[in-house]
């Protein structure tokens, strides 16, 4: 749970810092911060793939996972539903002032829906590896600065939702650790690393990839390896 506590602390710190920027952060600073985070995400993603690809016993599984998961995600159109949901909550209120409820809803969605926020607690529970959660904490910290500069310090309440979300995934992974073996984690990490790399490409405006539509790819390795090891 160390990584989750760090993630929560970064959101709280970012909300505190952002509340001082009442007029919002200047675009130039927002841009350079986004670029820095994009580079970090790419580095973490590449490192995950390079470290775990040689350990893979199913070298083509990540291709199958991305293909099948992408088709499922595109069929469900997760990215469009997410954008529509965020759009509903990100509109300004009738009096032109920032609405904290809208900001909180937007923040919670942004903090919780992502490969780092899902894969991080699993890695922490099974391998005591907090790299993904620490990286996610830094990303969320910067995001909370931007959101709190608009919606105020009340954005800190989103930290509660993040704690419950990641804590639940952590506990589920701990309970199922006897059913989740090293091969599953290896294949899952390879796919997750690719999705994190894709997120970095988007942050750097190199290539906009529908990462949310690829999220079902994280389920495929667990299912396939589980089935194959039954025979």
GROMACS .gro file of C-alpha atoms in nm:
model
  231
    1UNK     CA    1   0.000   0.000   0.000
    2UNK     CA    2   0.307   0.228   0.006
    3UNK     CA    3   0.255   0.326  -0.355
    4UNK     CA    4  -0.113   0.407  -0.301
    5UNK     CA    5  -0.030   0.623   0.000
    6UNK     CA    6   0.225   0.806  -0.214
    7UNK     CA    7  -0.034   0.851  -0.489
    8UNK     CA    8  -0.284   0.994  -0.239
    9UNK     CA    9  -0.018   1.221  -0.087
   10UNK     CA   10   0.070   1.361  -0.429
   11UNK     CA   11  -0.294   1.443  -0.501
   12UNK     CA   12  -0.324   1.620  -0.166
   13UNK     CA   13   0.001   1.812  -0.222
   14UNK     CA   14  -0.100   1.901  -0.578
   15UNK     CA   15  -0.441   2.021  -0.461
   16UNK     CA   16  -0.278   2.237  -0.196
   17UNK     CA   17  -0.032   2.387  -0.446
   18UNK     CA   18  -0.293   2.435  -0.717
   19UNK     CA   19  -0.530   2.618  -0.482
   20UNK     CA   20  -0.281   2.905  -0.479
   21UNK     CA   21  -0.301   2.947  -0.854
   22UNK     CA   22  -0.646   3.104  -0.854
   23UNK     CA   23  -0.628   3.219  -1.214
   24UNK     CA   24  -0.505   2.886  -1.340
   25UNK     CA   25  -0.163   2.784  -1.462
   26UNK     CA   26  -0.015   2.965  -1.759
   27UNK     CA   27  -0.029   2.757  -2.080
   28UNK     CA   28   0.350   2.761  -2.118
   29UNK     CA   29   0.402   2.599  -1.777
   30UNK     CA   30   0.121   2.352  -1.836
   31UNK     CA   31   0.279   2.253  -2.167
   32UNK     CA   32   0.628   2.191  -2.028
   33UNK     CA   33   0.488   1.991  -1.736
   34UNK     CA   34   0.286   1.778  -1.976
   35UNK     CA   35   0.592   1.718  -2.191
   36UNK     CA   36   0.795   1.615  -1.888
   37UNK     CA   37   0.525   1.370  -1.782
   38UNK     CA   38   0.507   1.234  -2.136
   39UNK     CA   39   0.880   1.157  -2.130
   40UNK     CA   40   0.845   0.989  -1.790
   41UNK     CA   41   0.554   0.773  -1.910
   42UNK     CA   42   0.749   0.666  -2.220
   43UNK     CA   43   1.056   0.577  -2.013
   44UNK     CA   44   0.853   0.370  -1.765
   45UNK     CA   45   0.666   0.193  -2.044
   46UNK     CA   46   0.982   0.107  -2.239
   47UNK     CA   47   1.155  -0.013  -1.922
   48UNK     CA   48   0.862  -0.244  -1.838
   49UNK     CA   49   0.864  -0.399  -2.186
   50UNK     CA   50   1.244  -0.438  -2.204
   51UNK     CA   51   1.263  -0.598  -1.858
   52UNK     CA   52   0.978  -0.845  -1.902
   53UNK     CA   53   0.982  -0.932  -2.272
   54UNK     CA   54   1.285  -1.168  -2.237
   55UNK     CA   55   1.101  -1.354  -1.957
   56UNK     CA   56   0.793  -1.418  -2.169
   57UNK     CA   57   0.706  -1.779  -2.245
   58UNK     CA   58   0.441  -1.666  -2.494
   59UNK     CA   59   0.628  -1.416  -2.719
   60UNK     CA   60   0.331  -1.340  -2.944
   61UNK     CA   61   0.071  -1.313  -2.668
   62UNK     CA   62   0.113  -0.937  -2.631
   63UNK     CA   63   0.025  -0.898  -3.000
   64UNK     CA   64  -0.287  -1.109  -2.959
   65UNK     CA   65  -0.377  -0.923  -2.638
   66UNK     CA   66  -0.351  -0.580  -2.798
   67UNK     CA   67  -0.541  -0.691  -3.108
   68UNK     CA   68  -0.825  -0.866  -2.924
   69UNK     CA   69  -0.840  -0.607  -2.646
   70UNK     CA   70  -0.836  -0.323  -2.897
   71UNK     CA   71  -1.124  -0.471  -3.094
   72UNK     CA   72  -1.328  -0.519  -2.776
   73UNK     CA   73  -1.247  -0.169  -2.652
   74UNK     CA   74  -1.331  -0.016  -2.988
   75UNK     CA   75  -1.657  -0.209  -3.000
   76UNK     CA   76  -1.746  -0.080  -2.654
   77UNK     CA   77  -1.601   0.261  -2.755
   78UNK     CA   78  -1.464   0.319  -2.406
   79UNK     CA   79  -1.278   0.634  -2.508
   80UNK     CA   80  -1.593   0.804  -2.640
   81UNK     CA   81  -1.796   0.714  -2.331
   82UNK     CA   82  -1.516   0.842  -2.107
   83UNK     CA   83  -1.487   1.170  -2.301
   84UNK     CA   84  -1.864   1.218  -2.289
   85UNK     CA   85  -1.873   1.152  -1.915
   86UNK     CA   86  -1.587   1.393  -1.845
   87UNK     CA   87  -1.749   1.648  -2.076
   88UNK     CA   88  -2.072   1.643  -1.876
   89UNK     CA   89  -1.887   1.724  -1.557
   90UNK     CA   90  -1.634   1.970  -1.695
   91UNK     CA   91  -1.881   2.229  -1.821
   92UNK     CA   92  -1.892   2.552  -1.618
   93UNK     CA   93  -2.198   2.618  -1.404
   94UNK     CA   94  -2.470   2.864  -1.505
   95UNK     CA   95  -2.324   3.147  -1.296
   96UNK     CA   96  -1.986   3.110  -1.467
   97UNK     CA   97  -1.809   2.995  -1.152
   98UNK     CA   98  -1.620   2.671  -1.104
   99UNK     CA   99  -1.830   2.389  -0.969
  100UNK     CA  100  -1.641   2.168  -0.723
  101UNK     CA  101  -1.870   1.870  -0.781
  102UNK     CA  102  -1.792   1.883  -1.152
  103UNK     CA  103  -1.421   1.915  -1.081
  104UNK     CA  104  -1.423   1.621  -0.841
  105UNK     CA  105  -1.608   1.397  -1.087
  106UNK     CA  106  -1.360   1.488  -1.363
  107UNK     CA  107  -1.061   1.437  -1.135
  108UNK     CA  108  -1.177   1.100  -1.004
  109UNK     CA  109  -1.226   0.971  -1.357
  110UNK     CA  110  -0.884   1.094  -1.467
  111UNK     CA  111  -0.709   0.952  -1.159
  112UNK     CA  112  -0.872   0.610  -1.160
  113UNK     CA  113  -0.911   0.517  -1.526
  114UNK     CA  114  -0.572   0.432  -1.666
  115UNK     CA  115  -0.327   0.145  -1.703
  116UNK     CA  116  -0.093   0.278  -1.433
  117UNK     CA  117  -0.373   0.310  -1.177
  118UNK     CA  118  -0.490  -0.045  -1.251
  119UNK     CA  119  -0.160  -0.225  -1.308
  120UNK     CA  120   0.022  -0.039  -1.027
  121UNK     CA  121  -0.168  -0.193  -0.732
  122UNK     CA  122  -0.141  -0.539  -0.890
  123UNK     CA  123   0.236  -0.508  -0.925
  124UNK     CA  124   0.262  -0.375  -0.570
  125UNK     CA  125   0.055  -0.661  -0.426
  126UNK     CA  126   0.226  -0.945  -0.611
  127UNK     CA  127   0.585  -0.827  -0.663
  128UNK     CA  128   0.628  -0.544  -0.412
  129UNK     CA  129   0.712  -0.329  -0.714
  130UNK     CA  130   0.592   0.029  -0.668
  131UNK     CA  131   0.736   0.181  -0.986
  132UNK     CA  132   0.401   0.217  -1.162
  133UNK     CA  133   0.229   0.363  -0.855
  134UNK     CA  134   0.509   0.612  -0.792
  135UNK     CA  135   0.494   0.720  -1.155
  136UNK     CA  136   0.116   0.743  -1.142
  137UNK     CA  137   0.145   0.949  -0.823
  138UNK     CA  138   0.365   1.203  -0.999
  139UNK     CA  139   0.122   1.221  -1.293
  140UNK     CA  140  -0.176   1.265  -1.060
  141UNK     CA  141   0.011   1.526  -0.859
  142UNK     CA  142   0.060   1.746  -1.164
  143UNK     CA  143  -0.298   1.687  -1.277
  144UNK     CA  144  -0.429   1.786  -0.933
  145UNK     CA  145  -0.233   2.113  -0.948
  146UNK     CA  146  -0.407   2.204  -1.272
  147UNK     CA  147  -0.753   2.100  -1.148
  148UNK     CA  148  -0.716   2.265  -0.805
  149UNK     CA  149  -0.608   2.591  -0.969
  150UNK     CA  150  -0.955   2.597  -1.123
  151UNK     CA  151  -1.179   2.420  -0.871
  152UNK     CA  152  -0.998   2.493  -0.545
  153UNK     CA  153  -0.856   2.283  -0.262
  154UNK     CA  154  -1.176   2.076  -0.249
  155UNK     CA  155  -1.018   1.865  -0.526
  156UNK     CA  156  -0.826   1.697  -0.243
  157UNK     CA  157  -1.140   1.491  -0.169
  158UNK     CA  158  -1.067   1.298  -0.491
  159UNK     CA  159  -0.779   1.137  -0.300
  160UNK     CA  160  -1.036   0.937  -0.100
  161UNK     CA  161  -1.175   0.782  -0.419
  162UNK     CA  162  -0.824   0.699  -0.543
  163UNK     CA  163  -0.739   0.532  -0.213
  164UNK     CA  164  -1.054   0.319  -0.226
  165UNK     CA  165  -1.004   0.233  -0.594
  166UNK     CA  166  -0.638   0.134  -0.575
  167UNK     CA  167  -0.681  -0.020  -0.231
  168UNK     CA  168  -0.958  -0.245  -0.362
  169UNK     CA  169  -0.747  -0.360  -0.658
  170UNK     CA  170  -0.454  -0.423  -0.421
  171UNK     CA  171  -0.665  -0.633  -0.184
  172UNK     CA  172  -0.821  -0.833  -0.469
  173UNK     CA  173  -0.475  -0.905  -0.611
  174UNK     CA  174  -0.357  -1.018  -0.267
  175UNK     CA  175  -0.654  -1.251  -0.228
  176UNK     CA  176  -0.603  -1.398  -0.574
  177UNK     CA  177  -0.223  -1.416  -0.561
  178UNK     CA  178  -0.231  -1.796  -0.548
  179UNK     CA  179  -0.426  -1.798  -0.873
  180UNK     CA  180  -0.207  -1.539  -1.045
  181UNK     CA  181   0.134  -1.681  -1.138
  182UNK     CA  182   0.459  -1.530  -1.263
  183UNK     CA  183   0.375  -1.594  -1.630
  184UNK     CA  184   0.051  -1.396  -1.600
  185UNK     CA  185   0.231  -1.103  -1.438
  186UNK     CA  186   0.504  -1.107  -1.703
  187UNK     CA  187   0.257  -1.100  -1.993
  188UNK     CA  188   0.038  -0.845  -1.816
  189UNK     CA  189   0.334  -0.616  -1.753
  190UNK     CA  190   0.447  -0.631  -2.116
  191UNK     CA  191   0.101  -0.527  -2.237
  192UNK     CA  192   0.073  -0.266  -1.962
  193UNK     CA  193   0.414  -0.124  -2.052
  194UNK     CA  194   0.303  -0.080  -2.412
  195UNK     CA  195  -0.012   0.103  -2.300
  196UNK     CA  196   0.194   0.331  -2.073
  197UNK     CA  197   0.428   0.401  -2.366
  198UNK     CA  198   0.123   0.485  -2.578
  199UNK     CA  199   0.005   0.728  -2.311
  200UNK     CA  200   0.343   0.899  -2.324
  201UNK     CA  201   0.320   0.938  -2.701
  202UNK     CA  202  -0.016   1.107  -2.655
  203UNK     CA  203   0.111   1.345  -2.386
  204UNK     CA  204   0.396   1.447  -2.616
  205UNK     CA  205   0.154   1.500  -2.907
  206UNK     CA  206   0.355   1.256  -3.115
  207UNK     CA  207   0.062   1.027  -3.183
  208UNK     CA  208  -0.285   1.029  -3.029
  209UNK     CA  209  -0.366   0.668  -2.944
  210UNK     CA  210  -0.700   0.557  -2.800
  211UNK     CA  211  -0.542   0.403  -2.492
  212UNK     CA  212  -0.875   0.364  -2.313
  213UNK     CA  213  -1.002   0.148  -2.598
  214UNK     CA  214  -0.694  -0.071  -2.548
  215UNK     CA  215  -0.752  -0.124  -2.174
  216UNK     CA  216  -0.934  -0.459  -2.227
  217UNK     CA  217  -0.595  -0.585  -2.350
  218UNK     CA  218  -0.491  -0.612  -1.985
  219UNK     CA  219  -0.747  -0.887  -1.929
  220UNK     CA  220  -0.647  -1.105  -2.224
  221UNK     CA  221  -0.307  -1.228  -2.091
  222UNK     CA  222  -0.460  -1.339  -1.761
  223UNK     CA  223  -0.738  -1.532  -1.937
  224UNK     CA  224  -0.515  -1.688  -2.205
  225UNK     CA  225  -0.233  -1.794  -1.970
  226UNK     CA  226  -0.487  -1.929  -1.721
  227UNK     CA  227  -0.656  -2.140  -1.987
  228UNK     CA  228  -0.329  -2.267  -2.137
  229UNK     CA  229  -0.196  -2.375  -1.798
  230UNK     CA  230  -0.509  -2.577  -1.732
  231UNK     CA  231  -0.404  -2.823  -2.005
   0.00000   0.00000   0.00000
